[in-house]
PDB file of C-alpha atoms and ligand atoms in Angstrom:
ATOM      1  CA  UNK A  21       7.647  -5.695  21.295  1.00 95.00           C
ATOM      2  CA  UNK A  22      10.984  -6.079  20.310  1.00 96.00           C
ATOM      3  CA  UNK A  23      12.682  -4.425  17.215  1.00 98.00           C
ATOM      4  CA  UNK A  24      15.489  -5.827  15.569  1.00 97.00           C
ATOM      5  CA  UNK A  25      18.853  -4.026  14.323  1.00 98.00           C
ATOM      6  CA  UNK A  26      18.641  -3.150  10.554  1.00 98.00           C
ATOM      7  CA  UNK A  27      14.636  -4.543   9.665  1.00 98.00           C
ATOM      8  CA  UNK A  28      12.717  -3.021   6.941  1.00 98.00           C
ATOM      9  CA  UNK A  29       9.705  -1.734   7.815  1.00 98.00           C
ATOM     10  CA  UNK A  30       6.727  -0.828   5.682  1.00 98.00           C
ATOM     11  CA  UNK A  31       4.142   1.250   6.862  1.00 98.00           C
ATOM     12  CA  UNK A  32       0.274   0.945   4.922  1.00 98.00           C
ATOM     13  CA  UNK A  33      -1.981   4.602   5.345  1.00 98.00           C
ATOM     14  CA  UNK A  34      -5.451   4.885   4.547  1.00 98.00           C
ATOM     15  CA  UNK A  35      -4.837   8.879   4.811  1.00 97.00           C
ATOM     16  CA  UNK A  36      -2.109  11.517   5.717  1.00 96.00           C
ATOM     17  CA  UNK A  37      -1.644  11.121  10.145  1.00 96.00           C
ATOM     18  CA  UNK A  38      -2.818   7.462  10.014  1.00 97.00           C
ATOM     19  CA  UNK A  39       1.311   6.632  10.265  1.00 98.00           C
ATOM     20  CA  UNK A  40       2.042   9.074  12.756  1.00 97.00           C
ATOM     21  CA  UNK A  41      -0.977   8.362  14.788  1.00 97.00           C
ATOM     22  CA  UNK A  42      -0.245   4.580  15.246  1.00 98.00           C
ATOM     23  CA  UNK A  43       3.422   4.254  14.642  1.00 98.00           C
ATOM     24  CA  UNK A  44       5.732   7.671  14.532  1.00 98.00           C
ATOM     25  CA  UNK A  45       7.339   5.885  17.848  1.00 98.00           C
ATOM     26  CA  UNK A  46       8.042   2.041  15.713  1.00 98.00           C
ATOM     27  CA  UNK A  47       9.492   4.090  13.080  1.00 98.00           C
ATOM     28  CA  UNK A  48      11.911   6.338  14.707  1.00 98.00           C
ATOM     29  CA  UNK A  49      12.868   2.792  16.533  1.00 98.00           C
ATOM     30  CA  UNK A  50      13.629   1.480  13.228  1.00 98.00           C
ATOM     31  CA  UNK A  51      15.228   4.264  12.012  1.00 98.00           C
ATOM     32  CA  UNK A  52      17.609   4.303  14.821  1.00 98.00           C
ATOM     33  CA  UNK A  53      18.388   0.812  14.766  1.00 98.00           C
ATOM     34  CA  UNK A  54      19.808   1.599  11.829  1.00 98.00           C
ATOM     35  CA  UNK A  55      16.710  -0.454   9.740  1.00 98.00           C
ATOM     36  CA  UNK A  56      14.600   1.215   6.543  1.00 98.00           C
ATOM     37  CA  UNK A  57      11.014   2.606   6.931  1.00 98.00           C
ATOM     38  CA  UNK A  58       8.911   3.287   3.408  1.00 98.00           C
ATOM     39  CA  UNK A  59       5.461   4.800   4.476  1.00 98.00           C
ATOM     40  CA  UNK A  60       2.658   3.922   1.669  1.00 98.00           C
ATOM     41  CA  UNK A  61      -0.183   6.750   1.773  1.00 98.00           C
ATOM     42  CA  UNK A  62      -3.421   5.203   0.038  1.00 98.00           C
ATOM     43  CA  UNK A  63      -4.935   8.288  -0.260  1.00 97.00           C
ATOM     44  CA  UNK A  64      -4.189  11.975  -0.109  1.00 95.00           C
ATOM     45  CA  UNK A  65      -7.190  12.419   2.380  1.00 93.00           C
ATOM     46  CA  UNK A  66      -8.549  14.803  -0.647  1.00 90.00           C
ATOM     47  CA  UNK A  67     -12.463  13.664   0.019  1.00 86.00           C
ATOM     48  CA  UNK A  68     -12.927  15.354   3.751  1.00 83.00           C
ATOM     49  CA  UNK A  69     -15.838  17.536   3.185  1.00 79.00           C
ATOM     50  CA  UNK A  70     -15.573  18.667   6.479  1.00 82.00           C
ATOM     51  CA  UNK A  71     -12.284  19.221   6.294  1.00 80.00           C
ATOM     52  CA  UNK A  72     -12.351  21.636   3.225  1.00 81.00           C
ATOM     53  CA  UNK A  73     -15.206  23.259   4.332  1.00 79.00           C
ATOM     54  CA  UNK A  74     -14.100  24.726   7.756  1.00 78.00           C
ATOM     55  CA  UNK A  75     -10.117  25.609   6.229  1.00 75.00           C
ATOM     56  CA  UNK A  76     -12.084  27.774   3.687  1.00 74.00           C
ATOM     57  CA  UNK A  77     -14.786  28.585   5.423  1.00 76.00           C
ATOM     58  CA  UNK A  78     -17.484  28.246   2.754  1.00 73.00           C
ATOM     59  CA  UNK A  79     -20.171  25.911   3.031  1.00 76.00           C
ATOM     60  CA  UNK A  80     -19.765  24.356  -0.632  1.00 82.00           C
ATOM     61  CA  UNK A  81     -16.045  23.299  -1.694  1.00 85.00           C
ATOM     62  CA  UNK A  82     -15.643  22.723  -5.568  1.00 89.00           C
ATOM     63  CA  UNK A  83     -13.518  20.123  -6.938  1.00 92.00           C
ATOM     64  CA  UNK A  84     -10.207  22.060  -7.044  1.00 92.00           C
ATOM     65  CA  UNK A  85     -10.528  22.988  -3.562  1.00 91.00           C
ATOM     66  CA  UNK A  86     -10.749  19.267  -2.758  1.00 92.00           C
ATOM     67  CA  UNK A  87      -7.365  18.860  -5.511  1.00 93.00           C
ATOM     68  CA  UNK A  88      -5.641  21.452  -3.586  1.00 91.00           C
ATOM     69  CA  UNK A  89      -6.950  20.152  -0.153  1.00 91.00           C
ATOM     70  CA  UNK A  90      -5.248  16.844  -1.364  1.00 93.00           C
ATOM     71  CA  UNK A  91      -1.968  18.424  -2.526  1.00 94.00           C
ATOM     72  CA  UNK A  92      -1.870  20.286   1.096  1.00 93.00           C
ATOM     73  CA  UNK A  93      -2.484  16.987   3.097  1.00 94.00           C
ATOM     74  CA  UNK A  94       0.321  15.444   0.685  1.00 96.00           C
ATOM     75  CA  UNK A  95       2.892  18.250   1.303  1.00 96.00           C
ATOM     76  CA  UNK A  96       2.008  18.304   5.354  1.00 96.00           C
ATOM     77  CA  UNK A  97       2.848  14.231   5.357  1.00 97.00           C
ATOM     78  CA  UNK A  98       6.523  14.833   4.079  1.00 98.00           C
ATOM     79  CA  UNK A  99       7.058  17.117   6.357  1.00 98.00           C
ATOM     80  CA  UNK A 100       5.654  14.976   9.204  1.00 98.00           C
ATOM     81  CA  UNK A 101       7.844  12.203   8.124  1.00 98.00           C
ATOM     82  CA  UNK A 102      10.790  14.327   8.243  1.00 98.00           C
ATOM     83  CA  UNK A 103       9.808  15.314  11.558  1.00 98.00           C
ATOM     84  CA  UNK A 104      10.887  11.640  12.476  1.00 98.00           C
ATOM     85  CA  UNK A 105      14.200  11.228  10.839  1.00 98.00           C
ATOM     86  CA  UNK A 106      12.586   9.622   7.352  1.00 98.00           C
ATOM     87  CA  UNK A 107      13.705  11.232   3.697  1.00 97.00           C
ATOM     88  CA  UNK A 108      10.793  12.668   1.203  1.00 97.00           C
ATOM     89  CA  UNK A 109      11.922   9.628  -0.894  1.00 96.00           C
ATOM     90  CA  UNK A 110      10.570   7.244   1.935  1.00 97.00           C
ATOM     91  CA  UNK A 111       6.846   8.310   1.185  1.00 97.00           C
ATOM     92  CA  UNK A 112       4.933   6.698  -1.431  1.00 96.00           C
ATOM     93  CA  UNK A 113       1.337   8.527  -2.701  1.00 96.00           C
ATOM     94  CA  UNK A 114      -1.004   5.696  -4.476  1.00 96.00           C
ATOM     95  CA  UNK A 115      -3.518   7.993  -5.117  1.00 95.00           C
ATOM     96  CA  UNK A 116      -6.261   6.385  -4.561  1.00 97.00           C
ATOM     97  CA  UNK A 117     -10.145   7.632  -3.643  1.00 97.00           C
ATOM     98  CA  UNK A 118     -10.224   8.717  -0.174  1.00 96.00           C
ATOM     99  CA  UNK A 119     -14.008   8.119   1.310  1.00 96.00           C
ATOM    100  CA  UNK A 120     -13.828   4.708  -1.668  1.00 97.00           C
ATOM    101  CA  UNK A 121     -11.896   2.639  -0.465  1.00 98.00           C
ATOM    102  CA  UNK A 122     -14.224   0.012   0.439  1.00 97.00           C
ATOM    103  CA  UNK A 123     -16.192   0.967  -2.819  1.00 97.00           C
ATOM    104  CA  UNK A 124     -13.370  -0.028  -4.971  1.00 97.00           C
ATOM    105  CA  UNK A 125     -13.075  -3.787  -2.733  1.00 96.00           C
ATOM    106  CA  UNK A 126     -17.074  -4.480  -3.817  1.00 91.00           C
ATOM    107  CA  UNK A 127     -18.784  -2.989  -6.439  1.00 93.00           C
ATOM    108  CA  UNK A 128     -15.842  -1.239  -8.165  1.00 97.00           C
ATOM    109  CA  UNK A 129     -13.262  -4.040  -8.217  1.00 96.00           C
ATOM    110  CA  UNK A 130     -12.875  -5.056 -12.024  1.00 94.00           C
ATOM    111  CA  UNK A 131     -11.014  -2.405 -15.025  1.00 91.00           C
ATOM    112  CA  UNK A 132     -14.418  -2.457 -16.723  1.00 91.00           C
ATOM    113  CA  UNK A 133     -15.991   0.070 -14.344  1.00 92.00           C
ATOM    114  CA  UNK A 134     -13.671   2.726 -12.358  1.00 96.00           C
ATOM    115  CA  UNK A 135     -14.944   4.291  -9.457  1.00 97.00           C
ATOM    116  CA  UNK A 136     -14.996   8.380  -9.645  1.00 97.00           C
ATOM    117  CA  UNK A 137     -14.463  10.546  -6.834  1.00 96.00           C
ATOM    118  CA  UNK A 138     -17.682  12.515  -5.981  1.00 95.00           C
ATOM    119  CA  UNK A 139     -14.981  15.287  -4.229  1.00 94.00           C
ATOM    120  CA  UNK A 140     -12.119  15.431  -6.899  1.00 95.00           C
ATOM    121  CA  UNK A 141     -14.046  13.669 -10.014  1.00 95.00           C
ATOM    122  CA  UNK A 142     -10.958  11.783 -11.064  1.00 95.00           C
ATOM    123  CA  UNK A 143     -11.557   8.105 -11.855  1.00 95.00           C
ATOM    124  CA  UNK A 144      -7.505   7.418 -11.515  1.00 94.00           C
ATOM    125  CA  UNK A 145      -4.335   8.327  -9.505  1.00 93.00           C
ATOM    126  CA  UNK A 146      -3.390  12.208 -10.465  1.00 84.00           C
ATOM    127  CA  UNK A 147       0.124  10.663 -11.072  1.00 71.00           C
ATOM    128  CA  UNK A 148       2.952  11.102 -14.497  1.00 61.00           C
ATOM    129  CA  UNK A 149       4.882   8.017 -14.000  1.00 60.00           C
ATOM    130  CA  UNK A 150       5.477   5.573 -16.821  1.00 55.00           C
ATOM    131  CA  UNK A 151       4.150   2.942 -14.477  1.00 63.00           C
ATOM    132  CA  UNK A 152       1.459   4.464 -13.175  1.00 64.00           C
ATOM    133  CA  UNK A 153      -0.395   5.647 -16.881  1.00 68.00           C
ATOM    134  CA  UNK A 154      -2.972   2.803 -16.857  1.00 86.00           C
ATOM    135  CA  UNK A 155      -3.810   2.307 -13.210  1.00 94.00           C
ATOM    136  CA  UNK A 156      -7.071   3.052 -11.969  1.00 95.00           C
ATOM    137  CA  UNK A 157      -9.843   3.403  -9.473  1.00 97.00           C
ATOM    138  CA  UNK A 158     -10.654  -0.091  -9.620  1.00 97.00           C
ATOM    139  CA  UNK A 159      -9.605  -3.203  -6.865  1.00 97.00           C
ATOM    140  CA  UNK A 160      -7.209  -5.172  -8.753  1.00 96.00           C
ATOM    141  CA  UNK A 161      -5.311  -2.191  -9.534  1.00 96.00           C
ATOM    142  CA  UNK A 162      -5.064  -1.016  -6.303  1.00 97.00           C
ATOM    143  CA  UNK A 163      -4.094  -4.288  -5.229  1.00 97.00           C
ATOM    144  CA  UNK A 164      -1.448  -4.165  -8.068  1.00 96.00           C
ATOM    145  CA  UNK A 165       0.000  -1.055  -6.728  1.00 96.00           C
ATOM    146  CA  UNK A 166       0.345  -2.174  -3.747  1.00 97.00           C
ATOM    147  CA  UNK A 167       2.352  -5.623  -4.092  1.00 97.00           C
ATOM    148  CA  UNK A 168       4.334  -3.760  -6.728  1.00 96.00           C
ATOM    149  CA  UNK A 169       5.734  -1.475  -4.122  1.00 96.00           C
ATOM    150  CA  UNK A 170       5.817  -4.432  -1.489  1.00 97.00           C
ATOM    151  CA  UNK A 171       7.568  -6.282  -4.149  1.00 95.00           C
ATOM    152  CA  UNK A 172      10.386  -3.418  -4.581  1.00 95.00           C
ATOM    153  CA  UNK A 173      10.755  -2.342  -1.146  1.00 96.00           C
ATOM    154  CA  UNK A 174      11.438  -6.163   0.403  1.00 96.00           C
ATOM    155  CA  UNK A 175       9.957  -4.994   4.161  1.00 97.00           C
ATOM    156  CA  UNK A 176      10.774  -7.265   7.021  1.00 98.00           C
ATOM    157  CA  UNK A 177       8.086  -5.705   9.204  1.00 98.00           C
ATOM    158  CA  UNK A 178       4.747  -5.313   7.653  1.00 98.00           C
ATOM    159  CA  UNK A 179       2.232  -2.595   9.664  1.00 98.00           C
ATOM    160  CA  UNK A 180      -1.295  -1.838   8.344  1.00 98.00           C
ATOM    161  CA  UNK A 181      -4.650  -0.553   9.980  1.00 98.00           C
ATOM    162  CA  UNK A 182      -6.549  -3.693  11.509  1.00 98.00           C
ATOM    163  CA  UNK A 183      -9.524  -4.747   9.635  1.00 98.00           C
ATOM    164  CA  UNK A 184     -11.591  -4.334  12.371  1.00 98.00           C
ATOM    165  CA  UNK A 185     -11.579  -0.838  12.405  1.00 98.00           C
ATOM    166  CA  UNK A 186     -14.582   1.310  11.904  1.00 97.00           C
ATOM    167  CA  UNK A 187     -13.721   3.915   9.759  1.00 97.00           C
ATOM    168  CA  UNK A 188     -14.291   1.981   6.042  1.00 97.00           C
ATOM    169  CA  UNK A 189     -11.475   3.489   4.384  1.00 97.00           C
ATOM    170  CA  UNK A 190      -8.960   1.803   7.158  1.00 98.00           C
ATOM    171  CA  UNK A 191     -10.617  -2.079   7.420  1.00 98.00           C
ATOM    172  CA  UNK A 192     -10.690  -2.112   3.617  1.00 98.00           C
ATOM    173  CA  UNK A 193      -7.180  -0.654   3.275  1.00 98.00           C
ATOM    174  CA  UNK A 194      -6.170  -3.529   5.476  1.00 98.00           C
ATOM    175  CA  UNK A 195      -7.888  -6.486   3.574  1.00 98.00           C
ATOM    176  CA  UNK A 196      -6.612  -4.702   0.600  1.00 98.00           C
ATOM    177  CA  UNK A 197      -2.905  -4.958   1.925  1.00 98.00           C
ATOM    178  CA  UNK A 198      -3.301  -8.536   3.593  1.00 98.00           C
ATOM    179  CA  UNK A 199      -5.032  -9.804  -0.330  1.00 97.00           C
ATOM    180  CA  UNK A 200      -1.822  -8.187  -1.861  1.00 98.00           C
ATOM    181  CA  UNK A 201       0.311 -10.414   0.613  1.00 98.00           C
ATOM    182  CA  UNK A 202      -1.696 -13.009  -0.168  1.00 97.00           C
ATOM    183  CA  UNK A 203      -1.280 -13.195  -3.658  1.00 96.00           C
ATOM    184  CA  UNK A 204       2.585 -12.459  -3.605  1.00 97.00           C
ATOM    185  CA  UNK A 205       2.828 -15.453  -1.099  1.00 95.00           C
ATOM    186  CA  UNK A 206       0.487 -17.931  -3.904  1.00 94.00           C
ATOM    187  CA  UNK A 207       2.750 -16.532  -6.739  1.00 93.00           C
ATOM    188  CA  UNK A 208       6.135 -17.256  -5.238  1.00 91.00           C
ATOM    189  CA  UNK A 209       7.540 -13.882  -4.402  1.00 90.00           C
ATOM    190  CA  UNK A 210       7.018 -13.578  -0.915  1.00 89.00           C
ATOM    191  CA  UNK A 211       7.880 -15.767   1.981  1.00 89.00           C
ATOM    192  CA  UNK A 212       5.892 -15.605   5.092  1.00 89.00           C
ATOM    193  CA  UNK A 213       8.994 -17.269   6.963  1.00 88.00           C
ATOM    194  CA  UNK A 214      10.978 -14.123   6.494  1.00 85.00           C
ATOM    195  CA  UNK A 215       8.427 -11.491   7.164  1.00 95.00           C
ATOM    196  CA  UNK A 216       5.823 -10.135  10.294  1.00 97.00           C
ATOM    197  CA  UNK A 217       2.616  -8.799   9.856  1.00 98.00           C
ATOM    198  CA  UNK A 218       1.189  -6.319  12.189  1.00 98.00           C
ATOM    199  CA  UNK A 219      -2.388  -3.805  12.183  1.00 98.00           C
ATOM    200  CA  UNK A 220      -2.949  -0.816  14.160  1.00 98.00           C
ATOM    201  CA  UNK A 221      -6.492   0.810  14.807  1.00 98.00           C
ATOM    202  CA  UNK A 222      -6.837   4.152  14.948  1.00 97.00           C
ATOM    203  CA  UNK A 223     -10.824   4.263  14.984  1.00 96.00           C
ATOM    204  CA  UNK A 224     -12.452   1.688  16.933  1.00 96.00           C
ATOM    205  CA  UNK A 225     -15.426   2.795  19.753  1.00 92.00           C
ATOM    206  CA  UNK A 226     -13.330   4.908  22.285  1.00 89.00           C
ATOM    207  CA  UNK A 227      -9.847   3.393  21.765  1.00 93.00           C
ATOM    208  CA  UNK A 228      -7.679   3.935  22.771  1.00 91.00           C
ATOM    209  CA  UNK A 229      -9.005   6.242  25.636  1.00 86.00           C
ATOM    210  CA  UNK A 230      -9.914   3.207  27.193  1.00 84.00           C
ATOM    211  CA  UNK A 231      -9.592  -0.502  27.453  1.00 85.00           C
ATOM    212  CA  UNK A 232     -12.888  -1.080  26.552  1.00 89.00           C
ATOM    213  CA  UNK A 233     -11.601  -1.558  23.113  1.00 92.00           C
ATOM    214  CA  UNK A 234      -9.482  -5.023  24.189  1.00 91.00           C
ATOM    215  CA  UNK A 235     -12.886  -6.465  25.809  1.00 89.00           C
ATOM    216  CA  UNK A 236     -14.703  -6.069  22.314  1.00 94.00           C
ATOM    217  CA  UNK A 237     -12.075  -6.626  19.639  1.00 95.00           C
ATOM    218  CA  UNK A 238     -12.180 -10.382  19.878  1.00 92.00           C
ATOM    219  CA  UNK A 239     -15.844 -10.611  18.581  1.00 95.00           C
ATOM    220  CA  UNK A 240     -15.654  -7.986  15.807  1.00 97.00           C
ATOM    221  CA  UNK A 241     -15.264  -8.369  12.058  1.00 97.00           C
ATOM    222  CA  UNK A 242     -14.160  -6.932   9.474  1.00 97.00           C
ATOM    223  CA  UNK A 243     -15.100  -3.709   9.394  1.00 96.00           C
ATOM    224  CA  UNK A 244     -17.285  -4.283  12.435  1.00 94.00           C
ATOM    225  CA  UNK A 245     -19.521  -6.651  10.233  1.00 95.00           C
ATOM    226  CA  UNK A 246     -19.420 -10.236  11.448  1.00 95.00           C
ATOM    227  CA  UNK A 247     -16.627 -11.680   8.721  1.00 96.00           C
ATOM    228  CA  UNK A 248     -13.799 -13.238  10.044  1.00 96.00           C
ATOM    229  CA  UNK A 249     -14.180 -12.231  13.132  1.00 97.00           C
ATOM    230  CA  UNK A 250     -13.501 -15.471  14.393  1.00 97.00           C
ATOM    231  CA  UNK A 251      -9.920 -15.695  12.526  1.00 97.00           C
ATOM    232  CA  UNK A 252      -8.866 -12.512  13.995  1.00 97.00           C
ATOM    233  CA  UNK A 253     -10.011 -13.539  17.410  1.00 96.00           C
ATOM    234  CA  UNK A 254      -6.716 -14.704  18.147  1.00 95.00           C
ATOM    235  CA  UNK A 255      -4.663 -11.798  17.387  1.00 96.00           C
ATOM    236  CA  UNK A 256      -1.923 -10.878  19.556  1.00 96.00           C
ATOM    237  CA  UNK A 257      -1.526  -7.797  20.804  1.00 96.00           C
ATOM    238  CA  UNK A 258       1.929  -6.534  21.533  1.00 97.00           C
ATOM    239  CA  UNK A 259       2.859  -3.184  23.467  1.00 96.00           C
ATOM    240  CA  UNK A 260       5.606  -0.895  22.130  1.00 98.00           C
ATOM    241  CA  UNK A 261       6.707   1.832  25.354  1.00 98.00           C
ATOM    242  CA  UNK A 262       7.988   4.674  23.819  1.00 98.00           C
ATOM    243  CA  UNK A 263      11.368   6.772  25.159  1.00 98.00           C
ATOM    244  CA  UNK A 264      10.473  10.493  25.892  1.00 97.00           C
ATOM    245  CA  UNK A 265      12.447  11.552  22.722  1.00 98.00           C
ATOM    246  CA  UNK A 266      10.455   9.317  20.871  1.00 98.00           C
ATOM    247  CA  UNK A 267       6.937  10.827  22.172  1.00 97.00           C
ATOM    248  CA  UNK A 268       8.244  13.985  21.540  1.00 97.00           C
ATOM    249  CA  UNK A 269       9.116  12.470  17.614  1.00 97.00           C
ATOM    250  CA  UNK A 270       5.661  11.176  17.467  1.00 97.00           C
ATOM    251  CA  UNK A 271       4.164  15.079  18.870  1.00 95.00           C
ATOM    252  CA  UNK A 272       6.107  17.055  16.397  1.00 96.00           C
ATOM    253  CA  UNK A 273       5.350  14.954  13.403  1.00 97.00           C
ATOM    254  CA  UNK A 274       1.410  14.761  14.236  1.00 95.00           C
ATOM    255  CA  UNK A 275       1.515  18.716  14.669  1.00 93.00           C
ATOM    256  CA  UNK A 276       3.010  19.019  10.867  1.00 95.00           C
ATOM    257  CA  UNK A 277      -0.594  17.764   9.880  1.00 93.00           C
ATOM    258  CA  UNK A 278      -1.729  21.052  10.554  1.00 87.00           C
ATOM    259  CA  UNK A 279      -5.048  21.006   8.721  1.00 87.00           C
ATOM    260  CA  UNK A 280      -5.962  18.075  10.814  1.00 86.00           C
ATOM    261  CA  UNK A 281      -5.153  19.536  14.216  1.00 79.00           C
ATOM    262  CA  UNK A 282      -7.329  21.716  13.374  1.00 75.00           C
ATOM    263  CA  UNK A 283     -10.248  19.736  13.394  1.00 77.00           C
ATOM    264  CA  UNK A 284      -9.322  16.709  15.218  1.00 78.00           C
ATOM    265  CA  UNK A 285      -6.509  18.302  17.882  1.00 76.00           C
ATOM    266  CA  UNK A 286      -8.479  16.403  20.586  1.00 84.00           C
ATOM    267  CA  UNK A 287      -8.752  13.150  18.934  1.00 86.00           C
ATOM    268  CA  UNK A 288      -5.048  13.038  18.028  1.00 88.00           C
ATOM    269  CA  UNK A 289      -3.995  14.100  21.423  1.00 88.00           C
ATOM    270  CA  UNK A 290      -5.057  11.095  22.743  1.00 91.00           C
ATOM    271  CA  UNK A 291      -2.969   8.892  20.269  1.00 94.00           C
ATOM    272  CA  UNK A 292       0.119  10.716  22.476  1.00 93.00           C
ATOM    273  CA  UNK A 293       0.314   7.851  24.389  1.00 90.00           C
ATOM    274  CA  UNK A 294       3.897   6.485  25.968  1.00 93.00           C
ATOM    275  CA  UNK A 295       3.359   2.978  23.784  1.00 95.00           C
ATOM    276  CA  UNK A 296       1.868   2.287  20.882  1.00 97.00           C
ATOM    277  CA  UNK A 297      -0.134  -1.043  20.506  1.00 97.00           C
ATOM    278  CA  UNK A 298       0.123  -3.926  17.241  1.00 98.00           C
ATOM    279  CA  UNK A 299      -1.741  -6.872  16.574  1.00 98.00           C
ATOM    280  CA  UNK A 300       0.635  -9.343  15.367  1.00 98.00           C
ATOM    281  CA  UNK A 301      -1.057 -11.603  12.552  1.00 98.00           C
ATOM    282  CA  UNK A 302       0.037 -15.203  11.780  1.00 97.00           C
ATOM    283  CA  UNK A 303       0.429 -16.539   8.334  1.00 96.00           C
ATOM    284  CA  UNK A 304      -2.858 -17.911   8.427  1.00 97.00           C
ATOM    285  CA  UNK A 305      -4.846 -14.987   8.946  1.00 98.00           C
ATOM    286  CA  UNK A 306      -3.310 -13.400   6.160  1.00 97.00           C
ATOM    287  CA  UNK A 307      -3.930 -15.612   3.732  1.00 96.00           C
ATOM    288  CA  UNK A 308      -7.936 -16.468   5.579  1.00 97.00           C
ATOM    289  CA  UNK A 309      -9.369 -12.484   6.320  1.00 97.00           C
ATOM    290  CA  UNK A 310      -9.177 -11.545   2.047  1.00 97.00           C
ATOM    291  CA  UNK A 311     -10.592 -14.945   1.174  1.00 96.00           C
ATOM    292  CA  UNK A 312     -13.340 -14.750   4.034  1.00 96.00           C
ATOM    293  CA  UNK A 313     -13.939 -11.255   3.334  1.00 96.00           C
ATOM    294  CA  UNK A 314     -14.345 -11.778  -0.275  1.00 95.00           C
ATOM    295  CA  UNK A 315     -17.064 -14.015   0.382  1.00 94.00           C
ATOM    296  CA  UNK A 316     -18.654 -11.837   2.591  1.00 94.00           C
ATOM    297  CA  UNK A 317     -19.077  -8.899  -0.158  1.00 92.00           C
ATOM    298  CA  UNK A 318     -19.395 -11.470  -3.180  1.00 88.00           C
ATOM    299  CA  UNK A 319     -16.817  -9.760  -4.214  1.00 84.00           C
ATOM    300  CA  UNK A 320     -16.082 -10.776  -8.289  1.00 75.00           C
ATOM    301  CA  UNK A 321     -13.030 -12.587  -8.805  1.00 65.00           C
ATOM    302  CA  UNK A 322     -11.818 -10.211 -11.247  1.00 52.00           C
TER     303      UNK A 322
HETATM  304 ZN1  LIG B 419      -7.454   7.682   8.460  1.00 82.57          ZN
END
């Protein structure tokens, strides 16, 4: 995988360690070939029962410990970005439901109905900007948000979790961000001829212990079900080694997400690989996995 000099690189995160698991090494690359990286958390990881539970030790968290658990998570992914050369400013925080992701692509797409967090109770982004007043829980605003900020930032490079992976917050994140791209492309603000798309996978069967994950990818879905599984069959993967000063980049910035280590130090040791792996996605597969996928849920059009 070659990087350019001076690209602008956008990163999509379901949650807080999602970047730094699949691409703290791409983004230091960028950063020191002198390109722009904007990271794009969808969530502040504020719905991880388990999570909350062991830091506090309790077996029943209330709704502010999940608030604070979010603000924590938020505060821990600045400082993991910073860990890799990127500014505060670089980080964006949508907001959005974590654990409803996928809720908000099916049954809670349209304004008329906003989803509500069962761990925080809000039914909209906990955020004061101007811009930001009317948004909530609902699809089309998420996928609002998130050409808005593709549509100010101008990225180059495009990275987002794969669809296929299992974890429901990460395939829908990526269908969410490949719809956005979509419609920017149909409206006339985005060209496909200027930009790459690329996913990562971060939970899929044992990767990436093993290779066992590149002998099963080809056949799986969205989301593991059977939709458009044969559109992303052809997805090329592309290997990015990593210099030791980027590995140890990439070590230091998953440590800052201390409340994870935690719980998940063994998982996350295994993303400390000397590459880091993208599936590069044509044109066509952007603008085929939302449409197919759509279909697949019966997802309303609005
Ligand atoms: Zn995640």
């Amino acid at each position: 995988m070659h990087v350019p000099d001076g690209i602008r690189l956008v990163v999509f995160a379901p949650h807080p360690d999602d970047e730094a698991l699949a691409a703290a090494g791409l983004m230091q690359r960028v950063l020191e070939r002198n390109g722009r990286v904007c990271v794009v958390y969808v969530t502040n990881g504020d719905g991880y029962a388990e999570g909350v539970r062991l830091k506090l030790k309790k077996t029943h968290a209330s709704r502010d410990d999940f608030i604070e658990y979010g603000r924590r998570r938020q505060e821990e992914a600045v400082h993991a970005l910073c860990e890799l050369g990127l500014d505060p400013g670089d980080a964006v925080f949508l907001g959005f439901p974590d654990d409803g992701i996928d809720d908000l692509w099916g049954r809670y797409w349209s304004k008329i109905r906003p989803y509500t967090s069962p761990y925080t109770r809000f039914d909209r982004p906990l955020r004061k900007s101007s811009d930001s007043r009317w948004v909530k829980y609902v699809g089309v605003d998420l996928t609002e948000e998130m050409e808005r900020t593709l549509k100010s930032f101008v990225p180059d490079w495009v990275v987002l979790p794969d669809p296929r992976d299992f974890h429901p917050d990460h395939s829908a994140t990526g269908v969410f961000v490949l719809d956005a791209l979509k419609n920017l492309n149909q409206d006339g603000n985005l060209s496909f001829a200027g930009i790459q798309v690329f996913t990562y996978l971060v939970h899929y069967r044992d990767y990436p212990h093993s290779r066992t994950w590149a002998n099963e990818i080809n056949t799986t879905g969205v989301g593991g079900s059977p939709s458009a599984a044969r559109v992303l069959s052809s997805t090329q993967w592309l290997n990015l080694p990593l210099t030791a000063s980027e590995l140890d980049g990439k070590e230091r910035s998953l440590m800052a997400h201390q409340s994870q280590h935690v719980i998940l130090g063994g998982f996350i040791q295994q993303f400390l690989h000397p590459c880091e792996l993208f599936g590069r996605l044509d044109s066509a597969q952007v603008m085929l996995v939302p449409q197919e996928y759509a279909a697949h849920t019966k997802r309303p059009s609005s």
